[in-house]
Tab-separated table of C-alpha atoms in Angstrom:
chain	number	residue	atom	x	y	z
V	1	MET	CA	-26.765	21.748	73.959
V	2	SER	CA	-23.524	21.325	72.131
V	3	ASP	CA	-23.448	20.796	68.375
V	4	ILE	CA	-23.529	17.203	67.284
V	5	PHE	CA	-21.970	18.167	63.961
V	6	PRO	CA	-19.360	20.926	63.872
V	7	LYS	CA	-20.329	23.986	61.910
V	8	TRP	CA	-18.138	23.266	58.868
V	9	THR	CA	-20.260	20.252	58.041
V	10	ASN	CA	-22.926	22.669	56.851
V	11	LYS	CA	-20.788	23.125	53.760
V	12	LEU	CA	-20.179	19.426	53.236
V	13	PRO	CA	-22.883	18.963	50.556
V	14	LEU	CA	-21.536	21.922	48.648
V	15	MET	CA	-17.971	20.614	48.836
V	16	ALA	CA	-19.059	17.144	47.808
V	17	GLY	CA	-20.917	18.689	44.896
V	18	VAL	CA	-17.934	20.696	43.712
V	19	VAL	CA	-15.493	17.812	44.127
V	20	GLY	CA	-17.861	15.362	42.443
V	21	ALA	CA	-18.526	17.705	39.533
V	22	VAL	CA	-14.853	18.468	38.916
V	23	LEU	CA	-13.812	14.820	39.160
V	24	GLY	CA	-16.753	13.604	37.107
V	25	VAL	CA	-16.193	16.073	34.304
V	26	SER	CA	-12.450	15.383	34.338
V	27	VAL	CA	-12.905	11.630	34.064
V	28	LEU	CA	-15.455	12.009	31.279
V	29	ALA	CA	-13.207	14.424	29.441
V	30	GLY	CA	-10.265	12.051	29.871
V	31	ILE	CA	-12.210	9.097	28.500
V	32	THR	CA	-13.541	11.146	25.574
V	33	TYR	CA	-10.079	12.346	24.745
V	34	TYR	CA	-8.109	9.175	25.286
V	35	PHE	CA	-10.428	6.187	24.807
V	36	THR	CA	-10.669	6.635	21.070
V	37	PRO	CA	-8.591	5.552	18.079
V	38	LYS	CA	-7.806	9.223	17.517
V	39	TYR	CA	-5.494	8.768	20.485
V	40	THR	CA	-4.737	5.043	20.535
V	41	ARG	CA	-3.910	4.538	16.843
V	42	VAL	CA	-3.055	7.880	15.266
V	43	GLY	CA	0.661	8.518	15.286
V	44	TYR	CA	1.760	4.876	15.160
V	45	GLN	CA	4.978	4.816	13.171
V	46	PRO	CA	6.839	1.572	13.688
V	47	LYS	CA	10.428	1.049	12.668
V	48	GLN	CA	10.441	-1.026	9.486
V	49	PRO	CA	13.072	-3.656	8.685
V	50	VAL	CA	13.942	-1.900	5.420
V	51	ALA	CA	14.116	1.897	5.298
V	52	PHE	CA	11.665	2.124	2.392
V	53	SER	CA	10.497	5.676	1.691
V	54	HIS	CA	7.074	6.265	0.170
V	55	ALA	CA	8.072	9.926	-0.162
V	56	ILE	CA	10.790	8.950	-2.645
V	57	HIS	CA	8.957	6.206	-4.517
V	58	ALA	CA	5.378	7.471	-4.610
V	59	GLY	CA	6.144	11.182	-4.228
V	60	GLN	CA	9.378	12.090	-5.933
V	61	ILE	CA	9.504	9.316	-8.561
V	62	GLY	CA	5.739	9.273	-8.864
V	63	LEU	CA	5.140	5.547	-9.059
V	64	ASP	CA	1.469	4.657	-9.015
V	65	CYS	CA	0.384	2.984	-5.744
V	66	ARG	CA	-0.644	-0.029	-7.805
V	67	TYR	CA	2.844	-0.604	-9.154
V	68	CYS	CA	3.601	-2.317	-5.847
V	69	HIS	CA	0.159	-2.807	-4.287
V	70	ASN	CA	-1.035	-4.442	-7.470
V	71	GLY	CA	-3.758	-6.595	-5.956
V	72	VAL	CA	-5.720	-3.749	-4.439
V	73	GLU	CA	-8.217	-3.519	-7.295
V	74	LYS	CA	-9.070	-7.206	-7.174
V	75	ALA	CA	-8.640	-8.353	-3.596
V	76	TRP	CA	-10.124	-7.382	-0.256
V	77	PHE	CA	-6.658	-6.642	1.055
V	78	SER	CA	-3.963	-4.462	-0.413
V	79	ASN	CA	-0.916	-6.638	-0.815
V	80	ILE	CA	2.555	-5.839	0.384
V	81	PRO	CA	4.750	-6.354	-2.681
V	82	ALA	CA	7.055	-9.320	-2.946
V	83	ALA	CA	10.782	-8.596	-2.992
V	84	ALA	CA	10.656	-9.425	-6.703
V	85	THR	CA	8.745	-6.178	-7.245
V	86	CYS	CA	11.523	-4.179	-5.587
V	87	MET	CA	14.053	-6.007	-7.724
V	88	ASN	CA	12.341	-4.863	-10.936
V	89	CYS	CA	14.364	-1.697	-10.439
V	90	HIS	CA	16.795	-2.514	-7.666
V	91	SER	CA	18.472	-5.247	-9.664
V	92	GLN	CA	20.009	-2.213	-11.396
V	93	VAL	CA	19.346	0.848	-9.236
V	94	LYS	CA	21.413	0.945	-6.044
V	95	LYS	CA	22.010	-2.734	-6.509
V	96	ASP	CA	24.823	-2.905	-3.950
V	97	SER	CA	23.244	-0.708	-1.279
V	98	ASP	CA	23.467	-2.042	2.268
V	99	LYS	CA	19.967	-0.767	2.925
V	100	LEU	CA	18.650	-3.248	0.374
V	101	GLN	CA	20.438	-6.309	1.737
V	102	LEU	CA	17.220	-7.710	3.263
V	103	VAL	CA	15.408	-7.228	-0.043
V	104	ARG	CA	18.086	-9.108	-1.978
V	105	ASP	CA	18.100	-11.864	0.648
V	106	SER	CA	14.322	-12.170	0.439
V	107	PHE	CA	14.436	-12.266	-3.354
V	108	ALA	CA	17.039	-15.019	-3.272
V	109	SER	CA	15.557	-17.128	-0.477
V	110	GLY	CA	11.811	-16.574	-0.855
V	111	GLN	CA	11.563	-15.744	2.843
V	112	SER	CA	9.361	-12.754	3.608
V	113	ILE	CA	10.713	-9.424	4.758
V	114	PRO	CA	9.226	-8.915	8.248
V	115	TRP	CA	7.391	-5.668	7.480
V	116	VAL	CA	5.401	-4.289	10.399
V	117	GLN	CA	1.718	-3.803	9.674
V	118	ILE	CA	0.532	-0.301	10.546
V	119	HIS	CA	-3.077	-0.007	9.400
V	120	LYS	CA	-5.119	-2.901	10.664
V	121	THR	CA	-8.817	-3.221	11.236
V	122	PRO	CA	-9.987	-5.573	13.986
V	123	ASP	CA	-10.557	-9.139	12.838
V	124	TYR	CA	-14.355	-8.714	12.975
V	125	VAL	CA	-14.228	-5.889	10.418
V	126	TYR	CA	-14.483	-7.047	6.812
V	127	PHE	CA	-13.074	-4.067	4.977
V	128	ASN	CA	-12.750	-4.633	1.242
V	129	HIS	CA	-10.150	-2.558	-0.577
V	130	SER	CA	-11.273	-3.448	-4.096
V	131	VAL	CA	-14.846	-2.251	-3.681
V	132	HIS	CA	-13.588	1.115	-2.459
V	133	VAL	CA	-10.858	1.807	-5.026
V	134	ASN	CA	-13.199	0.710	-7.827
V	135	ARG	CA	-15.797	3.275	-6.763
V	136	GLY	CA	-13.737	6.408	-6.550
V	137	VAL	CA	-12.608	6.200	-2.921
V	138	SER	CA	-8.968	7.185	-2.825
V	139	CYS	CA	-6.198	5.614	-0.762
V	140	VAL	CA	-5.591	9.003	0.797
V	141	HIS	CA	-8.870	9.030	2.732
V	142	CYS	CA	-7.807	6.209	5.032
V	143	HIS	CA	-4.019	6.273	4.743
V	144	GLY	CA	-3.273	9.985	4.599
V	145	GLU	CA	-0.732	11.598	2.320
V	146	ILE	CA	1.488	8.573	1.990
V	147	GLN	CA	3.402	10.188	-0.864
V	148	LYS	CA	4.862	12.663	1.604
V	149	MET	CA	5.884	10.157	4.271
V	150	ASP	CA	9.438	8.889	4.532
V	151	GLU	CA	8.212	6.467	7.144
V	152	VAL	CA	4.550	5.569	7.055
V	153	ARG	CA	2.593	6.920	9.987
V	154	HIS	CA	-0.940	6.042	11.048
V	155	GLU	CA	-2.636	9.358	10.175
V	156	LYS	CA	-6.336	8.569	10.348
V	157	PRO	CA	-8.214	7.031	13.269
V	158	LEU	CA	-9.956	4.295	11.204
V	159	SER	CA	-12.582	4.171	13.923
V	160	MET	CA	-16.135	3.089	13.195
V	161	SER	CA	-17.356	6.665	13.165
V	162	PHE	CA	-14.556	7.460	10.708
V	163	CYS	CA	-15.964	4.820	8.337
V	164	LEU	CA	-19.526	6.028	8.874
V	165	ASP	CA	-18.643	9.639	8.082
V	166	CYS	CA	-18.135	8.509	4.503
V	167	HIS	CA	-20.774	5.774	4.399
V	168	ARG	CA	-23.386	8.351	5.392
V	169	ASP	CA	-22.243	10.912	2.818
V	170	PRO	CA	-20.218	9.242	0.060
V	171	ALA	CA	-20.831	12.097	-2.396
V	172	ALA	CA	-18.462	14.286	-0.411
V	173	PHE	CA	-15.615	11.801	-0.744
V	174	VAL	CA	-15.766	10.075	-4.140
V	175	ARG	CA	-13.659	11.204	-7.086
V	176	PRO	CA	-13.219	10.108	-10.720
V	177	ASN	CA	-12.240	6.480	-10.489
V	178	GLU	CA	-9.118	6.793	-12.633
V	179	LEU	CA	-7.746	9.247	-10.045
V	180	VAL	CA	-8.024	7.135	-6.891
V	181	THR	CA	-4.246	6.772	-6.679
V	182	LYS	CA	-3.576	10.440	-7.371
V	183	LEU	CA	-3.198	11.311	-3.722
V	184	ASP	CA	-2.825	15.078	-4.118
V	185	TRP	CA	-5.992	15.418	-6.211
V	186	LYS	CA	-8.151	18.425	-5.361
V	187	ASN	CA	-11.843	18.480	-6.111
V	188	GLU	CA	-12.528	21.225	-8.601
V	189	GLY	CA	-16.087	20.816	-9.632
V	190	PHE	CA	-16.455	17.039	-9.659
V	191	ASP	CA	-20.078	16.158	-9.026
V	192	GLY	CA	-19.962	13.525	-6.289
V	193	LYS	CA	-23.741	13.242	-6.046
V	194	LYS	CA	-24.026	12.359	-9.706
V	195	ALA	CA	-21.193	9.838	-9.444
V	196	VAL	CA	-22.787	8.153	-6.445
V	197	HIS	CA	-26.014	7.869	-8.422
V	198	ASP	CA	-24.437	6.771	-11.717
V	199	TRP	CA	-22.079	4.245	-10.171
V	200	LYS	CA	-24.822	2.893	-7.926
V	201	VAL	CA	-22.702	3.491	-4.840
V	202	GLN	CA	-24.614	1.999	-1.950
V	203	PRO	CA	-22.495	2.192	1.174
V	204	GLY	CA	-24.497	0.218	3.693
V	205	GLN	CA	-24.929	1.421	7.209
V	206	SER	CA	-26.230	-1.757	8.751
V	207	CYS	CA	-23.982	-3.748	11.088
V	208	SER	CA	-23.640	-6.576	8.604
V	209	THR	CA	-22.172	-4.293	5.950
V	210	CYS	CA	-18.832	-4.567	7.722
V	211	HIS	CA	-19.332	-6.998	10.599
V	212	ARG	CA	-19.961	-10.654	10.033
D	1	MET	CA	-13.707	25.381	52.963
D	2	ARG	CA	-11.444	27.650	51.016
D	3	LYS	CA	-8.424	25.854	52.230
D	4	PHE	CA	-9.913	22.517	51.290
D	5	LEU	CA	-10.843	23.711	47.814
D	6	ALA	CA	-7.364	25.103	47.317
D	7	TYR	CA	-5.834	21.753	48.263
D	8	PHE	CA	-8.288	19.876	46.120
D	9	LEU	CA	-7.773	22.027	43.048
D	10	THR	CA	-3.990	21.805	43.432
D	11	PHE	CA	-4.248	18.042	43.635
D	12	TRP	CA	-6.582	18.015	40.631
D	13	ALA	CA	-4.285	20.177	38.553
D	14	LEU	CA	-1.320	17.955	39.412
D	15	ALA	CA	-3.335	14.874	38.481
D	16	VAL	CA	-4.268	16.387	35.095
D	17	VAL	CA	-0.657	17.330	34.432
D	18	ALA	CA	0.457	13.832	35.435
D	19	VAL	CA	-2.070	12.110	33.136
D	20	VAL	CA	-1.295	14.339	30.163
D	21	GLY	CA	2.401	14.030	30.926
D	22	VAL	CA	2.313	10.238	30.912
D	23	ALA	CA	-0.304	9.678	28.211
D	24	GLY	CA	0.644	12.542	25.917
D	25	LEU	CA	-1.595	14.219	23.383
D	26	ARG	CA	-3.626	12.776	20.540
D	27	GLY	CA	-1.705	12.077	17.392
D	28	SER	CA	1.770	12.156	18.866
D	29	THR	CA	4.128	9.880	16.994
D	30	SER	CA	4.927	6.583	18.654
D	31	ARG	CA	6.998	3.526	17.786
D	32	LYS	CA	4.816	1.399	20.027
D	33	PRO	CA	1.809	-0.450	18.608
D	34	PRO	CA	-1.683	0.994	19.173
D	35	LEU	CA	-3.187	0.652	22.629
D	36	GLU	CA	-6.178	-1.614	22.956
D	37	PHE	CA	-8.493	-0.974	25.885
D	38	PHE	CA	-11.081	-3.629	25.061
D	39	SER	CA	-9.513	-5.954	22.527
D	40	ASP	CA	-12.334	-8.486	22.508
D	41	MET	CA	-12.095	-10.462	19.280
D	42	ASP	CA	-9.802	-7.909	17.664
D	43	HIS	CA	-7.324	-10.723	17.213
D	44	GLN	CA	-8.885	-13.980	16.120
D	45	PRO	CA	-7.035	-17.207	15.439
D	46	LYS	CA	-7.968	-17.060	11.759
D	47	LEU	CA	-5.163	-16.324	9.324
D	48	ARG	CA	-5.062	-13.026	7.512
D	49	PRO	CA	-3.112	-12.736	4.272
D	50	GLN	CA	0.617	-12.037	4.426
D	51	THR	CA	0.883	-12.551	8.154
D	52	THR	CA	2.786	-15.022	10.265
D	53	ALA	CA	1.070	-18.372	10.617
D	54	LYS	CA	1.670	-19.821	14.059
D	55	PHE	CA	0.547	-23.153	12.804
D	56	ALA	CA	2.820	-26.165	12.841
D	57	GLY	CA	1.530	-27.402	9.470
D	58	PHE	CA	3.031	-24.385	7.701
D	59	ALA	CA	6.729	-24.844	8.261
D	60	ASP	CA	7.701	-21.601	6.534
D	61	GLY	CA	5.336	-19.614	8.759
D	62	MET	CA	3.561	-17.875	5.875
D	63	SER	CA	-0.197	-17.458	6.103
D	64	SER	CA	-0.545	-16.901	2.348
D	65	ARG	CA	0.095	-20.270	0.757
D	66	LEU	CA	1.484	-21.091	-2.647
D	67	PRO	CA	-0.628	-23.407	-4.785
D	68	VAL	CA	0.022	-27.081	-4.200
D	69	PRO	CA	2.211	-28.354	-7.063
D	70	GLY	CA	0.145	-29.756	-9.889
D	71	THR	CA	-3.014	-27.880	-8.945
D	72	VAL	CA	-4.691	-25.133	-10.941
D	73	ALA	CA	-6.540	-22.246	-9.380
D	74	ARG	CA	-9.927	-21.357	-10.829
D	75	GLY	CA	-9.545	-18.768	-13.549
D	76	SER	CA	-5.799	-19.121	-13.754
D	77	ALA	CA	-4.100	-19.143	-17.129
D	78	PHE	CA	-2.932	-22.744	-17.296
D	79	GLU	CA	-3.734	-23.754	-20.865
D	80	ALA	CA	-0.927	-23.462	-23.385
D	81	SER	CA	-3.162	-21.420	-25.679
D	82	GLU	CA	-2.144	-18.507	-27.877
D	83	PHE	CA	-4.112	-16.239	-25.556
D	84	ASN	CA	-2.176	-17.391	-22.490
D	85	THR	CA	1.315	-17.761	-23.941
D	86	GLY	CA	1.462	-15.598	-27.056
D	87	LYS	CA	2.880	-18.631	-28.850
D	88	LYS	CA	1.564	-20.919	-31.554
D	89	ALA	CA	1.454	-24.662	-31.125
D	90	ASP	CA	4.888	-24.962	-32.762
D	91	GLY	CA	6.403	-22.581	-30.165
D	92	SER	CA	6.818	-19.567	-32.429
D	93	PHE	CA	5.323	-16.217	-31.430
D	94	VAL	CA	1.949	-15.215	-32.806
D	95	ASP	CA	2.032	-12.254	-35.202
D	96	ALA	CA	-1.325	-10.694	-34.308
D	97	MET	CA	-2.973	-10.648	-30.916
D	98	PRO	CA	-5.733	-13.214	-30.423
D	99	VAL	CA	-8.152	-10.746	-28.820
D	100	PRO	CA	-10.450	-8.218	-30.466
D	101	VAL	CA	-8.859	-4.768	-30.387
D	102	ASN	CA	-11.296	-2.016	-29.517
D	103	ALA	CA	-11.255	1.336	-27.755
D	104	ALA	CA	-11.912	-0.277	-24.365
D	105	LEU	CA	-8.910	-2.611	-24.694
D	106	VAL	CA	-6.581	0.213	-25.693
D	107	ALA	CA	-7.884	2.402	-22.859
D	108	ARG	CA	-7.249	-0.390	-20.392
D	109	GLY	CA	-3.805	-0.875	-21.897
D	110	ARG	CA	-3.056	2.814	-21.569
D	111	GLU	CA	-3.952	2.769	-17.873
D	112	ARG	CA	-1.899	-0.360	-17.147
D	113	PHE	CA	0.989	0.961	-19.239
D	114	ALA	CA	1.065	4.130	-17.149
D	115	ILE	CA	1.274	2.093	-13.947
D	116	TYR	CA	3.689	-0.691	-14.839
D	117	CYS	CA	5.620	0.274	-17.963
D	118	ALA	CA	5.966	4.061	-18.019
D	119	PRO	CA	8.289	4.243	-14.972
D	120	CYS	CA	11.079	2.795	-17.140
D	121	HIS	CA	9.921	2.964	-20.753
D	122	GLY	CA	8.469	6.469	-20.473
D	123	ALA	CA	4.939	7.677	-21.077
D	124	ALA	CA	5.488	7.764	-24.852
D	125	GLY	CA	7.590	4.596	-25.009
D	126	ASP	CA	10.849	6.415	-25.712
D	127	GLY	CA	12.789	4.449	-23.107
D	128	ASN	CA	13.332	7.550	-20.992
D	129	GLY	CA	11.156	6.857	-17.934
D	130	VAL	CA	11.911	8.379	-14.568
D	131	THR	CA	13.951	5.382	-13.383
D	132	THR	CA	16.522	5.914	-16.115
D	133	LYS	CA	17.675	8.975	-14.132
D	134	PHE	CA	18.493	6.647	-11.274
D	135	GLY	CA	20.539	4.110	-13.147
D	136	MET	CA	18.197	1.896	-15.138
D	137	ALA	CA	20.237	1.099	-18.199
D	138	ALA	CA	19.348	-0.235	-21.637
D	139	VAL	CA	15.616	0.409	-21.469
D	140	ALA	CA	13.943	-0.584	-24.712
D	141	LYS	CA	12.489	2.130	-26.947
D	142	PHE	CA	9.215	1.008	-28.481
D	143	HIS	CA	9.776	3.120	-31.575
D	144	ASP	CA	12.848	1.125	-32.582
D	145	GLU	CA	12.392	-0.754	-35.830
D	146	ARG	CA	13.197	-3.999	-34.022
D	147	ILE	CA	10.161	-3.685	-31.758
D	148	ILE	CA	7.878	-2.274	-34.423
D	149	LYS	CA	8.549	-5.380	-36.493
D	150	MET	CA	8.287	-7.727	-33.534
D	151	GLY	CA	5.215	-9.974	-33.472
D	152	ASP	CA	2.519	-9.208	-30.919
D	153	GLY	CA	3.195	-12.551	-29.261
D	154	GLU	CA	6.821	-11.704	-28.578
D	155	ILE	CA	5.911	-8.432	-26.866
D	156	TYR	CA	3.305	-10.352	-24.882
D	157	ASN	CA	5.942	-12.878	-23.893
D	158	THR	CA	8.332	-10.150	-22.784
D	159	ILE	CA	5.639	-8.653	-20.541
D	160	ALA	CA	4.757	-12.032	-19.083
D	161	ASN	CA	8.217	-13.475	-18.605
D	162	GLY	CA	10.649	-10.596	-18.812
D	163	LYS	CA	13.658	-10.327	-21.079
D	164	ASN	CA	17.341	-9.614	-20.459
D	165	LEU	CA	17.442	-7.243	-17.460
D	166	MET	CA	13.679	-6.742	-17.342
D	167	LEU	CA	11.975	-8.968	-14.790
D	168	PRO	CA	8.595	-10.598	-15.490
D	169	TYR	CA	5.384	-8.612	-15.095
D	170	GLY	CA	3.129	-11.625	-15.406
D	171	ASP	CA	2.303	-11.417	-11.703
D	172	LYS	CA	0.961	-7.882	-12.151
D	173	LEU	CA	-0.743	-8.199	-15.520
D	174	ASP	CA	-3.068	-11.089	-16.280
D	175	PRO	CA	-3.274	-12.336	-19.899
D	176	GLN	CA	-6.095	-9.986	-20.869
D	177	ASP	CA	-4.184	-6.995	-19.441
D	178	ARG	CA	-0.967	-8.073	-21.192
D	179	TRP	CA	-2.761	-8.033	-24.543
D	180	ALA	CA	-4.236	-4.663	-23.609
D	181	VAL	CA	-0.723	-3.322	-23.015
D	182	VAL	CA	0.451	-4.820	-26.322
D	183	ALA	CA	-2.434	-3.008	-28.022
D	184	TYR	CA	-1.412	0.261	-26.389
D	185	VAL	CA	2.240	-0.190	-27.376
D	186	ARG	CA	1.028	-0.641	-30.953
D	187	ALA	CA	-1.038	2.532	-30.581
D	188	LEU	CA	2.034	4.414	-29.365
D	189	GLN	CA	4.012	3.177	-32.360
D	190	LEU	CA	1.230	4.117	-34.754
D	191	SER	CA	1.160	7.600	-33.288
D	192	ARG	CA	4.524	8.168	-34.988
D	193	LEU	CA	4.123	5.903	-38.018
D	194	GLY	CA	0.605	6.801	-39.045
D	195	LYS	CA	-0.222	9.169	-41.875
D	196	LYS	CA	-2.367	12.232	-41.591
D	197	GLU	CA	-4.870	10.726	-44.004
D	198	GLU	CA	-5.481	7.819	-41.641
D	199	ILE	CA	-6.958	10.077	-38.965
D	200	PRO	CA	-10.750	10.231	-39.219
D	201	ASP	CA	-11.919	13.562	-40.626
D	202	ALA	CA	-13.856	14.516	-37.533
D	203	VAL	CA	-10.785	13.999	-35.311
D	204	ARG	CA	-8.391	15.614	-37.764
D	205	ALA	CA	-10.440	18.803	-37.713
D	206	THR	CA	-9.817	19.136	-33.965
D	207	LEU	CA	-6.030	18.825	-34.330
D	208	LYS	CA	-3.725	21.747	-34.972
């Protein structure tokens, strides 16, 4: 009696197992690595209409973040400054620079400069800037070391797990409230646990804390 | 079997190289906007502040609207009171600020001063802030006799509406904060004008 199945088919289950395992693990690894904001968002660095450098303004000159983003302590969003804010200095400093033409135009016409938004939560996330910066959560946690960036780059994933890392353990992240805009601050003995208790920091972890 | 596995693993390795080659690594810099695999409801028709309004009713395309002329927002400083304008009913500047001066007000003023005033006027009010190195000219020194003798209301007015080359800061400092800054400017001036005897004994003992 001749073989119905040739002899190599004896190894078919083994081969299928190996192939399936390798492919399965590869696909899972690929999804884990790529299907996350750590890949999709981090590194986004759009070209801006005006070559504004945070490294010069916030780093070298040392302007406080709130000089320009002055609404951040009161509003849920951190405002992009109006051209009038730029003109506080640039009506005198580099007042004829070509790089500032759009700023002068915007100041004169009232038309917005078409800045490109970099950090953006989905529309179903209700992130409130004021509640964070008024409870010792620094800009640097979500935006990275802006004071070193010539062009702003999306440094942090801003994924849900990124938010929860802090919401589950705020004591590890809070700092004295007057230092929230001091981006290069290092914790040397600040008692986060005590601050969280004293300031009644209650970062919710239920869905409705952020999603409405 | 061996041959098959060799082919398969070669194919697999090429596929991995191709995916990593096309997709790149995490955190690599890109000019292109973030990828969205499942963008359900990420972008809703509602307007977010300072974005483009694709809505025919807003001809200028701005999602953040200016107040309708003649309307007053809740809490806005619309009354022509001394507190809001720094001026008396006859239009002259008030001499003394119409808010109680206490440690909290001066502390608030110090913080706001550091953010909005110190870049030009300097941390001590000497008119030598960091921007003067870059071409800001004629920055007022708060220790000049002219400003020491100026009424509180006039300093308030300068903060709110600007003066000469200085643009207004009324959009960044609400009336209460403007008075706080005035209080801190006065404190800076007193730091040079005050006499040793005016320092409380307990504080004086800690000074060298």
